[in-house]
PDB file of C-alpha atoms in Angstrom:
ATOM      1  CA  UNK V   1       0.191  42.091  -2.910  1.00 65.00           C
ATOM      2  CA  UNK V   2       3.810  40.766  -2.520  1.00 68.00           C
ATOM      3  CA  UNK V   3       2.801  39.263   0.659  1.00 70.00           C
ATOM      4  CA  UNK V   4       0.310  36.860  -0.922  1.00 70.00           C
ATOM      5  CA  UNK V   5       2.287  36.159  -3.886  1.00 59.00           C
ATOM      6  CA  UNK V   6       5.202  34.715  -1.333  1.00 58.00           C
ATOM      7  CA  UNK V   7       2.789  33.544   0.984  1.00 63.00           C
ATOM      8  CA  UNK V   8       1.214  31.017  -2.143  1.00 61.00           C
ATOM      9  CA  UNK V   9       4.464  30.167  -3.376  1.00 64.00           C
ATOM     10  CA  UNK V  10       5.500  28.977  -0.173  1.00 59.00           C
ATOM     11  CA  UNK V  11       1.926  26.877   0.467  1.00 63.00           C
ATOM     12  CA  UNK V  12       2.126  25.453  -3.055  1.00 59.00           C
ATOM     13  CA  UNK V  13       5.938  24.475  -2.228  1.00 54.00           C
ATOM     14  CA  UNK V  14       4.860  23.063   0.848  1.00 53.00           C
ATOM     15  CA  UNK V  15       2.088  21.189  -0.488  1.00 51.00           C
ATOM     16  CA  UNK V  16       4.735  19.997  -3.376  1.00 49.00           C
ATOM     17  CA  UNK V  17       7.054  18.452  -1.182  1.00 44.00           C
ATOM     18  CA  UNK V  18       4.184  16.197   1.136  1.00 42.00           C
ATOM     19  CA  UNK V  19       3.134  14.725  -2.263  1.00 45.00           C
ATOM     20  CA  UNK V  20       6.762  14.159  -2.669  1.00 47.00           C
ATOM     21  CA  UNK V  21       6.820  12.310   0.369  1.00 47.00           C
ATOM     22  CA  UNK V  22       3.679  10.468   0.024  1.00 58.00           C
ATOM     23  CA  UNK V  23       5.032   9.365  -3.356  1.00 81.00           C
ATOM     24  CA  UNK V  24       8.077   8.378  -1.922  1.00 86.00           C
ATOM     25  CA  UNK V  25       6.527   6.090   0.920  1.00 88.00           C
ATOM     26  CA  UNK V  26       3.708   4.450  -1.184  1.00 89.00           C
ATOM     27  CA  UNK V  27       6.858   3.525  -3.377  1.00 92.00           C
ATOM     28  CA  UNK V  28       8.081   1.765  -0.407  1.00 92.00           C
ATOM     29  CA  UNK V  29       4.939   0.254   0.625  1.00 92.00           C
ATOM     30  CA  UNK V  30       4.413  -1.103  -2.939  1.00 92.00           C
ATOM     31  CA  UNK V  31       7.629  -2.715  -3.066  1.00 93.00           C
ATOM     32  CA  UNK V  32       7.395  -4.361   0.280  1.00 93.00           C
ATOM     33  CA  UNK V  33       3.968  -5.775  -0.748  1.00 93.00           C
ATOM     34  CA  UNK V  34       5.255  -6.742  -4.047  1.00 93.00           C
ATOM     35  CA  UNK V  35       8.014  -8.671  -2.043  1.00 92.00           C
ATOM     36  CA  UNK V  36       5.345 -10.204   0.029  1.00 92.00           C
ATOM     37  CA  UNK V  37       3.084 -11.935  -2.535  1.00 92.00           C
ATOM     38  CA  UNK V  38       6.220 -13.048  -4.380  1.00 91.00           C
ATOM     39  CA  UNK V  39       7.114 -14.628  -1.221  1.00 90.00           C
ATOM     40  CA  UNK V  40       3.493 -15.924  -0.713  1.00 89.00           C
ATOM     41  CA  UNK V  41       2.948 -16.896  -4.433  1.00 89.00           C
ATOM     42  CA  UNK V  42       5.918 -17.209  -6.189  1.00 88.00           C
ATOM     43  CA  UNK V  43       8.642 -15.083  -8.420  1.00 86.00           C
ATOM     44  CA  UNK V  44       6.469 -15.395 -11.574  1.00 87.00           C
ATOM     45  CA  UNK V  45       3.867 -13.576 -10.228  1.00 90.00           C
ATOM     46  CA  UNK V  46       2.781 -10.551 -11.884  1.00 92.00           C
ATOM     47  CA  UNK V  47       0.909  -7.438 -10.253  1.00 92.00           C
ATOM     48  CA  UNK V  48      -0.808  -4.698 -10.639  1.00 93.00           C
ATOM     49  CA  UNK V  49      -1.346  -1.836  -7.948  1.00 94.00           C
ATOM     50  CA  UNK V  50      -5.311  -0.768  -8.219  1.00 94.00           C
ATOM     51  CA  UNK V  51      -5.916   1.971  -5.271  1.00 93.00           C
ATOM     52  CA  UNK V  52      -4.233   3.258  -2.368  1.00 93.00           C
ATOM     53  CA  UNK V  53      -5.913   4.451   0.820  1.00 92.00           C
ATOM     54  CA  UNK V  54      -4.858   5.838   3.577  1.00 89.00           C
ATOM     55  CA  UNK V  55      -6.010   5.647   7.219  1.00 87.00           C
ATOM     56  CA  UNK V  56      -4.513   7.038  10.650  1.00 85.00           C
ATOM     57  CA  UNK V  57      -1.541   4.758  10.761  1.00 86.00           C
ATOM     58  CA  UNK V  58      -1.884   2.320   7.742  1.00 91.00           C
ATOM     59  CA  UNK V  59      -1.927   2.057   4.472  1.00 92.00           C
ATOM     60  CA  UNK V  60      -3.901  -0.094   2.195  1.00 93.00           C
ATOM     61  CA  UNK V  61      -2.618  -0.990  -1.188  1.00 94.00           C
ATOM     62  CA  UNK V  62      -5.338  -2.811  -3.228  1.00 96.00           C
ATOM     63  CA  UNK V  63      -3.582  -5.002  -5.780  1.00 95.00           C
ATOM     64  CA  UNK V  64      -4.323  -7.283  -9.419  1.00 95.00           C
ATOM     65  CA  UNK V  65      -2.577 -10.916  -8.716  1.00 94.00           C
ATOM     66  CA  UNK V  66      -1.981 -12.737 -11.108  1.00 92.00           C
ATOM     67  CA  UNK V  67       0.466 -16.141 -10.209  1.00 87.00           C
ATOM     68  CA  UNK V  68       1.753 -17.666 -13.083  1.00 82.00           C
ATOM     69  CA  UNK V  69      -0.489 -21.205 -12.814  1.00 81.00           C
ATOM     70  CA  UNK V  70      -3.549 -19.563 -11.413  1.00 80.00           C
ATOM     71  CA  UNK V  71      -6.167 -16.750 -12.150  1.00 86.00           C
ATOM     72  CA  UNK V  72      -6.049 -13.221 -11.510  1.00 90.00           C
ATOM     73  CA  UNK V  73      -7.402 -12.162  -7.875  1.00 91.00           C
ATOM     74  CA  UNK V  74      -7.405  -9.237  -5.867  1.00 94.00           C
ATOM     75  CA  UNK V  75      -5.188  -8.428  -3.000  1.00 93.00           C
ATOM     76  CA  UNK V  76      -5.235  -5.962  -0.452  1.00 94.00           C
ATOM     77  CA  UNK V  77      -1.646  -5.221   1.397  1.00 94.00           C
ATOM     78  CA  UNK V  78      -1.862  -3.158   4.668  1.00 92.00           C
ATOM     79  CA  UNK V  79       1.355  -1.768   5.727  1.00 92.00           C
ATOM     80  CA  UNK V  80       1.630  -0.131   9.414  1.00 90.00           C
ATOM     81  CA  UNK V  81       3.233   3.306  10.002  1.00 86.00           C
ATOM     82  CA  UNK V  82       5.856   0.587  11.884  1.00 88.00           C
ATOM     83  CA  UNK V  83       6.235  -1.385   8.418  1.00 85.00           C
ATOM     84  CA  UNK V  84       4.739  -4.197   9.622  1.00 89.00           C
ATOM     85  CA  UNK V  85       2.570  -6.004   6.631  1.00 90.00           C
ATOM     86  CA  UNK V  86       0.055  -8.569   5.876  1.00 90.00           C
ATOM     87  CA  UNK V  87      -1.914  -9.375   2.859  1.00 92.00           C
ATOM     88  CA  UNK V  88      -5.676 -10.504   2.878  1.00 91.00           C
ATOM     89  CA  UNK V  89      -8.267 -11.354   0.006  1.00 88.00           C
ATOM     90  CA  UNK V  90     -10.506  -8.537  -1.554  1.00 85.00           C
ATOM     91  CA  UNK V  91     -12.806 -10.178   0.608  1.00 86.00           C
ATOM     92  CA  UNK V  92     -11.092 -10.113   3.681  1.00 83.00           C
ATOM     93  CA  UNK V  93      -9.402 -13.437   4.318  1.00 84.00           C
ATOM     94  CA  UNK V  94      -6.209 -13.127   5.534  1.00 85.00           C
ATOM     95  CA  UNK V  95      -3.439 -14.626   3.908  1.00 85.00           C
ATOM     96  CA  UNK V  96      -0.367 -13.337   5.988  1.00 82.00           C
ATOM     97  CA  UNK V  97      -0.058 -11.461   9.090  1.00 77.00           C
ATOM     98  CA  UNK V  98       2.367  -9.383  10.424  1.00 71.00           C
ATOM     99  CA  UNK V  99       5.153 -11.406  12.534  1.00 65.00           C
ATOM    100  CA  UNK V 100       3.993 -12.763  16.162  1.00 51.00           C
ATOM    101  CA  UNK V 101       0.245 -12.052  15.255  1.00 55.00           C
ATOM    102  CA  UNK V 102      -2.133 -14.593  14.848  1.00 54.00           C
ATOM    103  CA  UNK V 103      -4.085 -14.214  11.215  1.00 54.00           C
ATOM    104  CA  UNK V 104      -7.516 -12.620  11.217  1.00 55.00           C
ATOM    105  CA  UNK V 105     -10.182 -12.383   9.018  1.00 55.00           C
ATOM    106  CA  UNK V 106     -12.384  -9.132   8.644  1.00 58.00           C
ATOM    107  CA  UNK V 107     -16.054  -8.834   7.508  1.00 53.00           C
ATOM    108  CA  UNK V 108     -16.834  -5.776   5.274  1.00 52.00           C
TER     109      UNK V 108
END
């Protein structure tokens, strides 16, 4: 009995500290992706993270836009497990790409 009591502390400790992590990373994604559309909008943009997915080395952070003279759109930011980012409409034009690639556009 003492064995399983340790043995599910130590998974639910585990467990605790990869959410940790994740948390801590999508933190950093967010703010680099924040950074982005301010630099590909403007500073009086205001946004709004909607969803985050994750994929074998990327992240996509699905985003509310909303730039000060213009109407609200959404925005997904894909950050690399290298850091490298680019931003693209919800329905897959891109708007940035990450440096030395050429900008692509996705169907769905």
């Amino acid at each position: 009995m003492k064995k399983i009591l340790v043995s599910s502390i130590g998974i639910i400790l585990a467990t605790g500290a990869v959410s940790a992590f994740a948390a801590k990373q999508d933190r950093e994604n967010l703010a680099q992706c924040k950074a982005d559309i301010n630099a590909y909008y403007g500073d009086n943009t205001r946004t709004r993270l909607r969803s985050i997915k994750r994929s074998a080395g990327e992240t996509h952070l699905r985003l509310m836009v909303n730039p000060k003279n213009g109407e609200n759109t959404v925005i997904v930011c894909s950050v690399s497990s290298e850091g490298a980012s680019s931003l693209a409409t919800g329905d897959g034009v891109a708007l940035t790409s990450p440096e030395g690639e050429q900008k692509v556009s996705y169907a769905k």
